[in-house]
mmCIF file of C-alpha atoms in Angstrom:
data_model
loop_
_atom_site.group_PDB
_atom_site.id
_atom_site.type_symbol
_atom_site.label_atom_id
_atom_site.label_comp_id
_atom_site.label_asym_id
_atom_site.label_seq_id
_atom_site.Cartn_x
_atom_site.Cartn_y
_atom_site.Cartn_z
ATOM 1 C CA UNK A 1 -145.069 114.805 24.810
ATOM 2 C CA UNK A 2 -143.857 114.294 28.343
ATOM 3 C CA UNK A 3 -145.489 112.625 31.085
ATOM 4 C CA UNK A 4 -146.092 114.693 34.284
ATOM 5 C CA UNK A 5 -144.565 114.328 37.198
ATOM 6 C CA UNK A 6 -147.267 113.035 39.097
ATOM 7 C CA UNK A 7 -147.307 110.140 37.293
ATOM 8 C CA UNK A 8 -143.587 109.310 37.415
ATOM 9 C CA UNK A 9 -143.783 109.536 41.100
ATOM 10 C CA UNK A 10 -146.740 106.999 41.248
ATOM 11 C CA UNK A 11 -145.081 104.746 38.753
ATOM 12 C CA UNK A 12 -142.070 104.725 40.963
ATOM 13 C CA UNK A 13 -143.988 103.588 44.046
ATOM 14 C CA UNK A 14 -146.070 101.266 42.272
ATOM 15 C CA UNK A 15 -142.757 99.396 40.948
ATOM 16 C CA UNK A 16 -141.668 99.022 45.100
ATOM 17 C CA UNK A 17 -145.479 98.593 46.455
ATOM 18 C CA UNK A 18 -143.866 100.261 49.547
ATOM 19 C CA UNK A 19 -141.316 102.615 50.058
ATOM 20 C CA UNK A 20 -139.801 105.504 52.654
ATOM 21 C CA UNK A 21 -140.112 109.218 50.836
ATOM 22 C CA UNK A 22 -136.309 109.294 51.865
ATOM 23 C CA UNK A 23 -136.006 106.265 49.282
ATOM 24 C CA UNK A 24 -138.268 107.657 47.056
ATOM 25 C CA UNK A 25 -136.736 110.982 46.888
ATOM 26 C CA UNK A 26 -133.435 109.278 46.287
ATOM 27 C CA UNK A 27 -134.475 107.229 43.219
ATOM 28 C CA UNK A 28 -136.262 109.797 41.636
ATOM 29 C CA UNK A 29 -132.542 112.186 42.006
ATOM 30 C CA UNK A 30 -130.830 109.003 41.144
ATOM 31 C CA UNK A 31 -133.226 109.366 38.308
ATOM 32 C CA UNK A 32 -132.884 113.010 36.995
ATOM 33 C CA UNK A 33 -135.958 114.057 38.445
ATOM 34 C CA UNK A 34 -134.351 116.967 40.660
ATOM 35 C CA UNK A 35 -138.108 118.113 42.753
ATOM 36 C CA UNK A 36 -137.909 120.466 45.169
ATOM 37 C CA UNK A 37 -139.175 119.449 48.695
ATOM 38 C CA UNK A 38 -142.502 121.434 48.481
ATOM 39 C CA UNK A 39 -143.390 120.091 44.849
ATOM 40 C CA UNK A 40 -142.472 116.613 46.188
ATOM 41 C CA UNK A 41 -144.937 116.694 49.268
ATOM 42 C CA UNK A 42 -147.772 118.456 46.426
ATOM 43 C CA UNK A 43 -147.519 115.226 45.151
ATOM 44 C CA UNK A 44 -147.322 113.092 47.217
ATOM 45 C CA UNK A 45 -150.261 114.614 49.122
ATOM 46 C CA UNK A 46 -152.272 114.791 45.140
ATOM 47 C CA UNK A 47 -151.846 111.289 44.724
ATOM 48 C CA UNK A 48 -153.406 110.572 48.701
ATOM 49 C CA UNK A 49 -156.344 112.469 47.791
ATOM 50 C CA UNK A 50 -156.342 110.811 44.842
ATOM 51 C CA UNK A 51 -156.892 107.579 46.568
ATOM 52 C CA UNK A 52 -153.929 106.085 45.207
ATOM 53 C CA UNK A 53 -151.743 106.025 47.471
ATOM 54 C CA UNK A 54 -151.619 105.614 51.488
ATOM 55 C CA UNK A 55 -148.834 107.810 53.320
ATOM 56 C CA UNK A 56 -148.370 107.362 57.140
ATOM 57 C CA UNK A 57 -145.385 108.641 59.518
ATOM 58 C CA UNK A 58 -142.893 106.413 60.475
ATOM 59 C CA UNK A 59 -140.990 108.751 62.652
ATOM 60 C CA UNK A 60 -140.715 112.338 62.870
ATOM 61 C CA UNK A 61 -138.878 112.696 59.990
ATOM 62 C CA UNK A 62 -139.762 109.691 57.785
ATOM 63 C CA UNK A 63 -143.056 108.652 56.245
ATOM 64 C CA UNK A 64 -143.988 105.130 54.458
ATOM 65 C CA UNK A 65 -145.480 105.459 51.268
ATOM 66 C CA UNK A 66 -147.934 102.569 49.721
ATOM 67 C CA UNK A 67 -150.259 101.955 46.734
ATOM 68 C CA UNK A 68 -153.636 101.944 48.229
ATOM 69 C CA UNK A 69 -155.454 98.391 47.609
ATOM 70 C CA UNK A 70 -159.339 98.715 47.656
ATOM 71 C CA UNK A 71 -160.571 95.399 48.679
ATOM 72 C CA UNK A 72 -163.699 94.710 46.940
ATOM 73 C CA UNK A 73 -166.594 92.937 49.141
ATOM 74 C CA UNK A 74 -167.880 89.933 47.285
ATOM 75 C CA UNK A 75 -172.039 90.370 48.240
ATOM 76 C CA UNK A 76 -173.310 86.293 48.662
ATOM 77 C CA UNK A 77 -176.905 87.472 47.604
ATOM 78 C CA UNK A 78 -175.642 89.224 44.155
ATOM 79 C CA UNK A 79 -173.359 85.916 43.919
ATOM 80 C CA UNK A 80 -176.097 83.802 44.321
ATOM 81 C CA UNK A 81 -178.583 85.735 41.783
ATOM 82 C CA UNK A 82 -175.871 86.191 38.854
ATOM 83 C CA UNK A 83 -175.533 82.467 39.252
ATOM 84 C CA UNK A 84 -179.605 81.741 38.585
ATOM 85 C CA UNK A 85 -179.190 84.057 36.117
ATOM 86 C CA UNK A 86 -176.292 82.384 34.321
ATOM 87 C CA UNK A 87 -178.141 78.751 34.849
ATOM 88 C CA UNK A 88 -181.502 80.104 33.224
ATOM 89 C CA UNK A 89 -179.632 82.023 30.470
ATOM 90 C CA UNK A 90 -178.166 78.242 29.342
ATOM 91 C CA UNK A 91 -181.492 76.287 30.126
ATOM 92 C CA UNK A 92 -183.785 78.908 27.899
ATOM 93 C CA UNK A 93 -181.593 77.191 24.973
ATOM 94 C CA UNK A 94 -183.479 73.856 23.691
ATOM 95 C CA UNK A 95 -181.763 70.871 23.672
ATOM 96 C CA UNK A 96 -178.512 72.062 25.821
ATOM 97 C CA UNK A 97 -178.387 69.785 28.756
ATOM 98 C CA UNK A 98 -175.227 70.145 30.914
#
């Protein structure tokens, strides 16, 4: 079985968490992985839409590629009611005093 392309491209940026395509493109040759230019963009443009990955231009010729980190909001009100409900789960038991 061999893992697609896709993923070996996404793997590679994970390992650097940011990275030029120009480096990419030469560690993936460096690699084996001989991709054509128009495959490599496919890609790279998959795994944006994907939401995996943020590209932006650097200069005309030169983009930086990043894993995309969703920030999750923490909601105080959701905090607040999963903390009630953790302190009434232990109170409903008899005896357990904390």
């Amino acid at each position: 079985m061999t893992i697609p392309i896709r993923n070996t491209v996404f793997d590679k940026i994970k390992e650097a968490g940011s990275l030029t395509d120009v480096e990419l493109y030469k560690i993936l040759t460096k690699e084996g992985f001989l991709i054509p230019e128009d495959k490599f963009n496919k890609i790279l443009l998959d795994l944006e839409i994907l939401g995996l990955i943020k590209v932006s231009w650097i200069t005309k010729d030169e983009r930086r590629i990043e894993v995309y980190v969703v920030e999750k909001e923490v909601d105080d009100v959701d905090e607040q009611n999963k903390e009630m409900m953790e302190k009434d789960y232990e109170a409903s038991f008899p005896g357990f005093e904390k």
